[in-house]
Amino acid sequence: MTGLKQILRNKNYVRFFLATFASQMGGIIGVTAFMFYLLKRFTNQPYYATLAELMYSLPMLVVFLVVGVLADRMDRQKIAVNCDWISAFLSLCLLVFIWIDSIPLVFALLFIRSAASKFFFPAESAIIQGILSEDDYTIAAGLNQMMGSLFMLFGGTLGAVVYWHFGITGAILIDAISFIVSALLIRSCKIPEEVRLPNGAHQFKQLKFKLVMIDFKQGFLYILRNRLLLWLVSGFFMFGILNGGFSVLPMFILKYKLAPGNYEQYMVWTGIIFGAGVLLGTLIASLISAKLKLHQMIAAGVLVAGIGMCILGFVNHLYAFMIINFVIALILPFINIGIGGWLPRIVDPQMMGRVQGLINPLMMLSQSLTLGFIAVSFPSFISIELLFLLVGVCTVMVGIYYTIVLPRYADYSTSSKALQESL
């Protein structure tokens, strides 16, 4: 409790936390409403919903060379603020393209907006690392996970209610306003220069292709030379498969198997149950994180989540689906808090942008491949049951991998310096 009070006295962190809250709230409302819009308009063409998810993940594979470099070379605060401004403007443009009923332009704009937003997270992560102490990282990860769980609990319901009462127009307007609020909050923060510009001030004209490639190479080598970091990051590829599958498969199994007549209502209930599970799991994981080793939380969480995904696709009763979904949600915070509390401790602040710039595209690559596979194969060539099984097996493999390799680094992974001395 003392640590929580201390972190909430940090005005910069609180403003960043509120900014993240605002942008995530608008984003969830917008995404939920847009998915309902696509499934309603293209009922017999589920690949449109999958393509929409693909537009959120695929852009990272285009900009991954520069997102981390910019976060380490340019003003991190300005990057985060400008990402929000650009996203707000593009949301309004998206609304115009929906009005004129141009689906190709809608998907193109989703791609561009997603590409712009990918610059936000590396800059934000690096700033949070700089404005908090090492003892605060796990607490901050728990708070972020709790906020995410609240959105899972109420976000889908809120998105559905907004869509039912105000339509896609109202949902996207809220989406745009949320980015504006986030930009204003981040802009009001007073971030020390050494956090905003850890490698000194640079201008865009200095960021030539050669420098970008050199910095990217340094980030890649930094991960390769830090064994614990390498083991953690290598498992993130499979996390992308889990994220990609979980973004569309629950909706598909409800619409095409368990509740085809009223899947929208059950999607809302699924979101509420999932969010409740994540919220409860966050509270439990936060309370026992000091008693468990972080590698135990991560490995056990991944294993249980993978087994749950394998089972989930073969249930034939709606209530069984809800229960297993709740169990998966209950265990996910253990993974996120474990990684969120560990990663900032083992990454040099000067390299955080480039490390995040490599982690995110790795996950987005596997997520994009998963979504592309689902779009092509379902329902023509592969069943919903087999899709769940494939995603679950991949996740179980990561859990086994982490169980084997992470314990050997548990004793000396509490700081970047200790990690470096171990190599």
Tab-separated table of C-alpha atoms in Angstrom:
chain	number	residue	atom	x	y	z
A	1	MET	CA	0.000	0.000	0.000
A	2	THR	CA	2.905	2.358	0.763
A	3	GLY	CA	4.329	1.779	-2.704
A	4	LEU	CA	0.952	2.525	-4.283
A	5	LYS	CA	0.624	5.806	-2.376
A	6	GLN	CA	4.150	6.755	-3.411
A	7	ILE	CA	3.568	6.115	-7.110
A	8	LEU	CA	0.282	8.054	-7.064
A	9	ARG	CA	2.131	11.089	-5.686
A	10	ASN	CA	4.135	11.164	-8.911
A	11	LYS	CA	2.194	13.771	-10.935
A	12	ASN	CA	3.870	12.862	-14.208
A	13	TYR	CA	2.976	9.199	-13.830
A	14	VAL	CA	-0.624	9.995	-12.853
A	15	ARG	CA	-1.055	12.176	-15.933
A	16	PHE	CA	0.402	9.488	-18.179
A	17	PHE	CA	-1.869	6.952	-16.517
A	18	LEU	CA	-4.927	9.136	-17.142
A	19	ALA	CA	-3.796	9.754	-20.724
A	20	THR	CA	-3.551	6.019	-21.308
A	21	PHE	CA	-6.972	5.604	-19.701
A	22	ALA	CA	-8.514	8.162	-22.051
A	23	SER	CA	-6.976	6.802	-25.241
A	24	GLN	CA	-7.751	3.176	-24.368
A	25	MET	CA	-11.353	3.989	-23.527
A	26	GLY	CA	-11.915	5.684	-26.869
A	27	GLY	CA	-10.009	2.983	-28.706
A	28	ILE	CA	-12.068	0.151	-27.220
A	29	ILE	CA	-15.321	1.943	-27.986
A	30	GLY	CA	-14.208	2.589	-31.564
A	31	VAL	CA	-12.897	-0.907	-32.220
A	32	THR	CA	-15.935	-2.638	-30.677
A	33	ALA	CA	-18.370	-0.491	-32.640
A	34	PHE	CA	-16.448	-0.968	-35.884
A	35	MET	CA	-16.397	-4.752	-35.492
A	36	PHE	CA	-20.173	-4.791	-34.914
A	37	TYR	CA	-20.591	-2.521	-37.932
A	38	LEU	CA	-18.600	-4.882	-40.174
A	39	LEU	CA	-20.272	-8.055	-38.919
A	40	LYS	CA	-23.696	-6.496	-39.392
A	41	ARG	CA	-22.999	-5.225	-42.882
A	42	PHE	CA	-20.983	-8.248	-44.087
A	43	THR	CA	-22.719	-11.057	-42.200
A	44	ASN	CA	-21.654	-13.773	-44.644
A	45	GLN	CA	-18.118	-12.446	-45.039
A	46	PRO	CA	-16.363	-12.762	-41.648
A	47	TYR	CA	-13.000	-12.092	-43.234
A	48	TYR	CA	-13.816	-8.378	-43.217
A	49	ALA	CA	-13.686	-8.374	-39.418
A	50	THR	CA	-10.415	-10.291	-39.530
A	51	LEU	CA	-8.989	-7.835	-42.066
A	52	ALA	CA	-9.917	-4.963	-39.772
A	53	GLU	CA	-7.889	-6.552	-36.965
A	54	LEU	CA	-5.092	-7.111	-39.446
A	55	MET	CA	-5.023	-3.380	-40.188
A	56	TYR	CA	-4.255	-2.778	-36.512
A	57	SER	CA	-1.279	-5.153	-36.408
A	58	LEU	CA	0.235	-5.198	-39.898
A	59	PRO	CA	1.556	-1.563	-39.918
A	60	MET	CA	4.164	-2.393	-37.299
A	61	LEU	CA	5.943	-4.513	-39.891
A	62	VAL	CA	6.273	-1.383	-42.042
A	63	VAL	CA	7.541	1.087	-39.425
A	64	PHE	CA	9.464	-1.214	-37.069
A	65	LEU	CA	12.849	0.015	-38.298
A	66	VAL	CA	12.247	3.555	-37.077
A	67	VAL	CA	9.853	3.448	-34.091
A	68	GLY	CA	12.491	2.421	-31.562
A	69	VAL	CA	15.189	4.632	-33.053
A	70	LEU	CA	12.948	7.707	-32.852
A	71	ALA	CA	12.050	6.899	-29.233
A	72	ASP	CA	15.751	6.888	-28.311
A	73	ARG	CA	16.913	9.771	-30.510
A	74	MET	CA	14.029	12.273	-30.514
A	75	ASP	CA	11.979	13.926	-27.772
A	76	ARG	CA	9.912	11.091	-26.336
A	77	GLN	CA	7.249	13.387	-24.923
A	78	LYS	CA	6.711	15.117	-28.269
A	79	ILE	CA	6.474	11.746	-30.014
A	80	ALA	CA	3.703	10.594	-27.643
A	81	VAL	CA	1.785	13.882	-27.967
A	82	ASN	CA	2.058	13.986	-31.758
A	83	CYS	CA	0.916	10.361	-32.047
A	84	ASP	CA	-2.279	11.304	-30.212
A	85	TRP	CA	-2.893	14.398	-32.354
A	86	ILE	CA	-2.392	12.433	-35.567
A	87	SER	CA	-4.630	9.586	-34.381
A	88	ALA	CA	-7.407	12.052	-33.497
A	89	PHE	CA	-7.238	13.687	-36.934
A	90	LEU	CA	-7.220	10.335	-38.740
A	91	SER	CA	-10.213	9.154	-36.698
A	92	LEU	CA	-12.204	12.087	-38.049
A	93	CYS	CA	-11.040	11.240	-41.570
A	94	LEU	CA	-12.155	7.649	-40.977
A	95	LEU	CA	-15.609	8.922	-40.166
A	96	VAL	CA	-15.766	10.765	-43.495
A	97	PHE	CA	-14.781	7.633	-45.438
A	98	ILE	CA	-17.493	5.640	-43.652
A	99	TRP	CA	-20.043	8.296	-44.584
A	100	ILE	CA	-19.096	8.091	-48.265
A	101	ASP	CA	-19.204	4.287	-47.980
A	102	SER	CA	-15.715	3.581	-49.294
A	103	ILE	CA	-14.558	0.355	-47.637
A	104	PRO	CA	-11.140	0.285	-49.399
A	105	LEU	CA	-10.394	3.816	-48.140
A	106	VAL	CA	-11.614	2.850	-44.664
A	107	PHE	CA	-9.171	-0.046	-44.479
A	108	ALA	CA	-6.364	2.087	-45.921
A	109	LEU	CA	-6.948	4.753	-43.262
A	110	LEU	CA	-7.094	2.140	-40.509
A	111	PHE	CA	-3.673	0.994	-41.677
A	112	ILE	CA	-2.237	4.534	-41.660
A	113	ARG	CA	-3.712	5.411	-38.271
A	114	SER	CA	-2.406	2.204	-36.776
A	115	ALA	CA	1.044	2.915	-38.227
A	116	ALA	CA	1.065	6.336	-36.560
A	117	SER	CA	-0.012	4.883	-33.214
A	118	LYS	CA	2.859	2.373	-33.203
A	119	PHE	CA	5.290	5.189	-32.373
A	120	PHE	CA	3.468	5.870	-29.102
A	121	PHE	CA	4.191	2.785	-27.008
A	122	PRO	CA	8.037	2.724	-27.230
A	123	ALA	CA	8.148	6.420	-26.300
A	124	GLU	CA	5.641	5.984	-23.466
A	125	SER	CA	7.403	2.891	-22.057
A	126	ALA	CA	10.744	4.672	-22.062
A	127	ILE	CA	9.285	7.710	-20.278
A	128	ILE	CA	7.542	5.595	-17.634
A	129	GLN	CA	10.815	3.778	-17.011
A	130	GLY	CA	12.544	7.137	-16.488
A	131	ILE	CA	10.013	8.763	-14.150
A	132	LEU	CA	9.630	5.746	-11.836
A	133	SER	CA	12.088	3.994	-9.552
A	134	GLU	CA	12.915	0.327	-10.012
A	135	ASP	CA	10.776	-0.604	-6.993
A	136	ASP	CA	7.755	1.009	-8.677
A	137	TYR	CA	7.856	-0.994	-11.916
A	138	THR	CA	5.840	-3.959	-10.689
A	139	ILE	CA	3.276	-1.653	-9.028
A	140	ALA	CA	2.925	0.326	-12.256
A	141	ALA	CA	2.516	-2.899	-14.230
A	142	GLY	CA	-0.227	-3.945	-11.815
A	143	LEU	CA	-2.032	-0.603	-12.185
A	144	ASN	CA	-1.833	-0.795	-15.965
A	145	GLN	CA	-3.149	-4.350	-15.882
A	146	MET	CA	-5.981	-3.299	-13.580
A	147	MET	CA	-6.922	-0.477	-15.936
A	148	GLY	CA	-6.867	-2.909	-18.841
A	149	SER	CA	-9.077	-5.315	-16.927
A	150	LEU	CA	-11.609	-2.590	-16.211
A	151	PHE	CA	-11.792	-1.851	-19.912
A	152	MET	CA	-12.254	-5.543	-20.607
A	153	LEU	CA	-15.005	-5.574	-17.987
A	154	PHE	CA	-16.860	-2.485	-19.164
A	155	GLY	CA	-15.263	-1.536	-22.481
A	156	GLY	CA	-17.100	-4.021	-24.672
A	157	THR	CA	-20.388	-3.151	-23.000
A	158	LEU	CA	-19.704	0.549	-23.349
A	159	GLY	CA	-18.730	0.120	-27.007
A	160	ALA	CA	-21.873	-1.888	-27.710
A	161	VAL	CA	-24.124	0.640	-25.939
A	162	VAL	CA	-22.537	3.534	-27.816
A	163	TYR	CA	-22.943	1.671	-31.106
A	164	TRP	CA	-26.572	0.751	-30.423
A	165	HIS	CA	-27.556	4.301	-29.396
A	166	PHE	CA	-25.251	6.570	-31.411
A	167	GLY	CA	-24.110	4.322	-34.230
A	168	ILE	CA	-20.661	4.108	-35.731
A	169	THR	CA	-20.531	7.926	-35.985
A	170	GLY	CA	-20.836	8.475	-32.246
A	171	ALA	CA	-18.311	5.751	-31.463
A	172	ILE	CA	-15.620	7.198	-33.733
A	173	LEU	CA	-16.230	10.743	-32.449
A	174	ILE	CA	-15.596	9.490	-28.907
A	175	ASP	CA	-12.496	7.734	-30.229
A	176	ALA	CA	-11.169	11.025	-31.644
A	177	ILE	CA	-11.964	13.012	-28.490
A	178	SER	CA	-10.146	10.467	-26.322
A	179	PHE	CA	-6.936	10.961	-28.288
A	180	ILE	CA	-7.246	14.731	-27.889
A	181	VAL	CA	-7.628	14.400	-24.114
A	182	SER	CA	-4.623	12.046	-23.993
A	183	ALA	CA	-2.473	14.499	-25.967
A	184	LEU	CA	-3.357	17.383	-23.645
A	185	LEU	CA	-2.545	15.351	-20.538
A	186	ILE	CA	0.842	14.188	-21.825
A	187	ARG	CA	1.675	17.680	-23.022
A	188	SER	CA	1.059	19.021	-19.492
A	189	CYS	CA	3.691	16.695	-17.980
A	190	LYS	CA	7.036	18.113	-16.865
A	191	ILE	CA	9.484	15.408	-17.920
A	192	PRO	CA	13.224	15.870	-17.195
A	193	GLU	CA	15.352	16.328	-20.288
A	194	GLU	CA	17.485	13.286	-19.491
A	195	VAL	CA	14.322	11.151	-19.681
A	196	ARG	CA	12.935	12.800	-22.809
A	197	LEU	CA	16.309	12.869	-24.580
A	198	PRO	CA	18.553	10.187	-23.015
A	199	ASN	CA	20.924	10.222	-25.982
A	200	GLY	CA	20.969	13.992	-26.483
A	201	ALA	CA	18.982	16.196	-28.842
A	202	HIS	CA	18.693	15.240	-32.503
A	203	GLN	CA	16.888	16.633	-35.512
A	204	PHE	CA	15.025	14.729	-38.206
A	205	LYS	CA	17.608	15.651	-40.815
A	206	GLN	CA	20.242	13.856	-38.731
A	207	LEU	CA	18.263	10.605	-38.790
A	208	LYS	CA	19.528	9.336	-42.096
A	209	PHE	CA	19.023	5.775	-43.224
A	210	LYS	CA	22.551	4.773	-42.196
A	211	LEU	CA	22.056	6.045	-38.630
A	212	VAL	CA	18.669	4.345	-38.396
A	213	MET	CA	20.193	1.040	-39.457
A	214	ILE	CA	23.096	1.442	-37.028
A	215	ASP	CA	20.725	2.104	-34.122
A	216	PHE	CA	18.474	-0.765	-35.143
A	217	LYS	CA	21.484	-3.067	-35.270
A	218	GLN	CA	22.566	-1.901	-31.808
A	219	GLY	CA	19.132	-2.700	-30.415
A	220	PHE	CA	19.190	-6.125	-32.045
A	221	LEU	CA	22.678	-6.909	-30.704
A	222	TYR	CA	21.714	-5.610	-27.262
A	223	ILE	CA	18.946	-8.214	-27.075
A	224	LEU	CA	21.204	-10.981	-28.376
A	225	ARG	CA	23.895	-10.222	-25.774
A	226	ASN	CA	21.464	-10.171	-22.838
A	227	ARG	CA	20.446	-13.760	-22.409
A	228	LEU	CA	17.457	-13.233	-20.132
A	229	LEU	CA	16.141	-10.522	-22.415
A	230	LEU	CA	16.692	-12.798	-25.397
A	231	TRP	CA	14.750	-15.656	-23.787
A	232	LEU	CA	11.868	-13.364	-22.871
A	233	VAL	CA	11.682	-11.703	-26.268
A	234	SER	CA	11.901	-14.956	-28.208
A	235	GLY	CA	8.662	-16.111	-26.606
A	236	PHE	CA	6.838	-12.942	-27.662
A	237	PHE	CA	6.402	-14.312	-31.177
A	238	MET	CA	3.968	-16.876	-29.814
A	239	PHE	CA	2.230	-14.184	-27.741
A	240	GLY	CA	1.384	-12.516	-31.033
A	241	ILE	CA	-0.334	-15.720	-32.151
A	242	LEU	CA	-2.350	-15.740	-28.917
A	243	ASN	CA	-3.298	-12.069	-29.320
A	244	GLY	CA	-4.255	-12.537	-32.958
A	245	GLY	CA	-6.412	-15.560	-32.234
A	246	PHE	CA	-8.079	-14.080	-29.182
A	247	SER	CA	-8.956	-10.863	-31.014
A	248	VAL	CA	-11.427	-12.602	-33.348
A	249	LEU	CA	-11.978	-16.255	-32.361
A	250	PRO	CA	-14.331	-15.645	-29.376
A	251	MET	CA	-16.552	-13.504	-31.592
A	252	PHE	CA	-16.507	-16.099	-34.358
A	253	ILE	CA	-17.339	-19.050	-32.101
A	254	LEU	CA	-20.292	-17.133	-30.673
A	255	LYS	CA	-21.586	-16.000	-34.064
A	256	TYR	CA	-21.089	-19.240	-35.967
A	257	LYS	CA	-21.448	-21.943	-33.301
A	258	LEU	CA	-22.698	-21.110	-29.818
A	259	ALA	CA	-25.090	-18.163	-30.212
A	260	PRO	CA	-25.629	-17.254	-33.880
A	261	GLY	CA	-28.948	-15.517	-33.271
A	262	ASN	CA	-27.865	-13.106	-30.547
A	263	TYR	CA	-24.068	-13.152	-30.582
A	264	GLU	CA	-23.818	-9.357	-30.049
A	265	GLN	CA	-25.466	-9.565	-26.627
A	266	TYR	CA	-23.346	-12.549	-25.648
A	267	MET	CA	-20.209	-10.758	-26.838
A	268	VAL	CA	-21.039	-8.064	-24.318
A	269	TRP	CA	-21.483	-10.668	-21.563
A	270	THR	CA	-18.286	-12.399	-22.634
A	271	GLY	CA	-16.453	-9.105	-22.353
A	272	ILE	CA	-17.893	-8.464	-18.897
A	273	ILE	CA	-16.951	-11.948	-17.660
A	274	PHE	CA	-13.490	-11.730	-19.217
A	275	GLY	CA	-12.925	-8.296	-17.715
A	276	ALA	CA	-14.084	-9.495	-14.306
A	277	GLY	CA	-11.623	-12.369	-14.543
A	278	VAL	CA	-8.749	-10.086	-15.486
A	279	LEU	CA	-9.665	-7.635	-12.712
A	280	LEU	CA	-9.774	-10.370	-10.086
A	281	GLY	CA	-6.590	-11.905	-11.488
A	282	THR	CA	-4.893	-8.495	-11.337
A	283	LEU	CA	-5.769	-8.093	-7.667
A	284	ILE	CA	-4.515	-11.595	-6.859
A	285	ALA	CA	-1.339	-11.254	-8.928
A	286	SER	CA	-0.564	-7.834	-7.427
A	287	LEU	CA	-0.984	-9.157	-3.889
A	288	ILE	CA	1.204	-12.224	-4.347
A	289	SER	CA	3.777	-10.788	-6.787
A	290	ALA	CA	6.121	-10.058	-3.872
A	291	LYS	CA	5.905	-13.681	-2.719
A	292	LEU	CA	6.319	-15.370	-6.099
A	293	LYS	CA	9.245	-15.116	-8.453
A	294	LEU	CA	8.417	-13.290	-11.651
A	295	HIS	CA	9.484	-16.206	-13.845
A	296	GLN	CA	7.032	-18.472	-11.992
A	297	MET	CA	4.173	-16.061	-12.650
A	298	ILE	CA	5.030	-15.805	-16.335
A	299	ALA	CA	5.590	-19.499	-17.077
A	300	ALA	CA	2.583	-20.783	-15.116
A	301	GLY	CA	0.340	-18.122	-16.623
A	302	VAL	CA	1.326	-18.965	-20.186
A	303	LEU	CA	0.817	-22.688	-19.624
A	304	VAL	CA	-2.661	-22.311	-18.143
A	305	ALA	CA	-3.735	-19.833	-20.823
A	306	GLY	CA	-2.576	-22.194	-23.575
A	307	ILE	CA	-4.385	-25.196	-22.114
A	308	GLY	CA	-7.515	-23.088	-21.722
A	309	MET	CA	-7.387	-22.043	-25.385
A	310	CYS	CA	-7.089	-25.684	-26.466
A	311	ILE	CA	-10.202	-26.591	-24.482
A	312	LEU	CA	-12.175	-23.486	-25.418
A	313	GLY	CA	-12.697	-24.375	-29.059
A	314	PHE	CA	-14.304	-27.732	-28.300
A	315	VAL	CA	-16.965	-26.645	-25.827
A	316	ASN	CA	-20.540	-26.988	-27.054
A	317	HIS	CA	-22.316	-25.120	-24.289
A	318	LEU	CA	-22.333	-21.371	-23.864
A	319	TYR	CA	-21.909	-21.435	-20.091
A	320	ALA	CA	-18.905	-23.755	-20.332
A	321	PHE	CA	-17.390	-21.299	-22.803
A	322	MET	CA	-17.940	-18.453	-20.334
A	323	ILE	CA	-16.360	-20.367	-17.435
A	324	ILE	CA	-13.220	-21.351	-19.345
A	325	ASN	CA	-12.975	-17.832	-20.733
A	326	PHE	CA	-13.073	-16.543	-17.145
A	327	VAL	CA	-10.259	-18.896	-16.091
A	328	ILE	CA	-8.053	-17.718	-18.968
A	329	ALA	CA	-8.772	-14.104	-18.025
A	330	LEU	CA	-7.936	-14.844	-14.393
A	331	ILE	CA	-4.441	-16.053	-15.289
A	332	LEU	CA	-3.451	-13.470	-17.916
A	333	PRO	CA	-2.509	-10.746	-15.371
A	334	PHE	CA	0.152	-13.044	-13.934
A	335	ILE	CA	1.876	-12.977	-17.340
A	336	ASN	CA	1.502	-9.255	-17.920
A	337	ILE	CA	2.514	-8.167	-14.420
A	338	GLY	CA	5.452	-10.553	-14.453
A	339	ILE	CA	6.792	-9.256	-17.755
A	340	GLY	CA	5.862	-5.638	-17.001
A	341	GLY	CA	7.707	-5.761	-13.697
A	342	TRP	CA	10.757	-7.561	-15.069
A	343	LEU	CA	11.465	-5.911	-18.408
A	344	PRO	CA	12.269	-2.349	-17.187
A	345	ARG	CA	14.725	-3.784	-14.658
A	346	ILE	CA	16.865	-5.504	-17.259
A	347	VAL	CA	16.858	-2.905	-20.055
A	348	ASP	CA	19.163	0.112	-20.100
A	349	PRO	CA	17.049	3.321	-20.244
A	350	GLN	CA	19.047	4.481	-23.279
A	351	MET	CA	18.000	1.320	-25.132
A	352	MET	CA	14.373	0.963	-24.045
A	353	GLY	CA	12.968	2.559	-27.193
A	354	ARG	CA	14.936	0.262	-29.486
A	355	VAL	CA	14.117	-2.822	-27.415
A	356	GLN	CA	10.403	-2.025	-27.513
A	357	GLY	CA	10.821	-1.220	-31.198
A	358	LEU	CA	11.947	-4.811	-31.741
A	359	ILE	CA	9.535	-6.546	-29.351
A	360	ASN	CA	6.405	-4.974	-30.816
A	361	PRO	CA	7.060	-5.865	-34.476
A	362	LEU	CA	7.940	-9.420	-33.482
A	363	MET	CA	4.529	-9.764	-31.835
A	364	MET	CA	2.793	-7.908	-34.648
A	365	LEU	CA	4.404	-10.189	-37.231
A	366	SER	CA	3.008	-13.323	-35.626
A	367	GLN	CA	-0.306	-11.598	-34.910
A	368	SER	CA	-0.592	-10.493	-38.546
A	369	LEU	CA	0.308	-13.954	-39.832
A	370	THR	CA	-2.306	-15.470	-37.507
A	371	LEU	CA	-5.016	-13.058	-38.630
A	372	GLY	CA	-4.073	-13.567	-42.268
A	373	PHE	CA	-4.262	-17.324	-41.815
A	374	ILE	CA	-7.681	-17.043	-40.159
A	375	ALA	CA	-8.969	-14.714	-42.889
A	376	VAL	CA	-7.933	-17.152	-45.639
A	377	SER	CA	-8.804	-20.441	-43.955
A	378	PHE	CA	-11.965	-19.786	-41.936
A	379	PRO	CA	-14.599	-21.007	-42.558
A	380	SER	CA	-13.724	-22.436	-45.974
A	381	PHE	CA	-10.842	-24.770	-45.096
A	382	ILE	CA	-10.541	-25.044	-41.338
A	383	SER	CA	-12.971	-25.303	-38.434
A	384	ILE	CA	-13.235	-22.981	-35.468
A	385	GLU	CA	-12.262	-25.875	-33.181
A	386	LEU	CA	-8.984	-26.462	-34.973
A	387	LEU	CA	-8.155	-22.750	-34.924
A	388	PHE	CA	-8.503	-22.658	-31.131
A	389	LEU	CA	-6.379	-25.801	-30.861
A	390	LEU	CA	-3.575	-24.366	-33.001
A	391	VAL	CA	-3.427	-21.145	-30.997
A	392	GLY	CA	-3.550	-23.053	-27.707
A	393	VAL	CA	-0.777	-25.484	-28.641
A	394	CYS	CA	1.525	-22.631	-29.679
A	395	THR	CA	0.901	-20.938	-26.319
A	396	VAL	CA	1.551	-24.136	-24.351
A	397	MET	CA	4.880	-24.511	-26.159
A	398	VAL	CA	5.933	-21.059	-24.919
A	399	GLY	CA	4.906	-21.992	-21.380
A	400	ILE	CA	7.083	-25.112	-21.482
A	401	TYR	CA	9.947	-23.109	-22.987
A	402	TYR	CA	9.757	-20.442	-20.270
A	403	THR	CA	9.521	-23.100	-17.559
A	404	ILE	CA	12.826	-24.563	-18.747
A	405	VAL	CA	14.916	-21.459	-19.510
A	406	LEU	CA	13.766	-18.653	-17.166
A	407	PRO	CA	14.511	-20.141	-13.698
A	408	ARG	CA	18.266	-20.106	-14.289
A	409	TYR	CA	18.161	-16.291	-14.445
A	410	ALA	CA	15.854	-15.712	-11.485
A	411	ASP	CA	18.579	-14.879	-8.960
A	412	TYR	CA	20.440	-12.155	-10.803
A	413	SER	CA	17.859	-10.503	-13.035
A	414	THR	CA	16.847	-7.710	-10.691
A	415	SER	CA	18.790	-4.996	-12.478
A	416	SER	CA	20.478	-4.200	-15.734
A	417	LYS	CA	23.859	-4.095	-14.028
A	418	ALA	CA	23.437	-7.524	-12.460
A	419	LEU	CA	22.314	-8.966	-15.749
A	420	GLN	CA	25.335	-7.567	-17.564
A	421	GLU	CA	27.687	-8.935	-14.892
A	422	SER	CA	26.211	-12.419	-15.350
A	423	LEU	CA	27.168	-12.661	-19.007
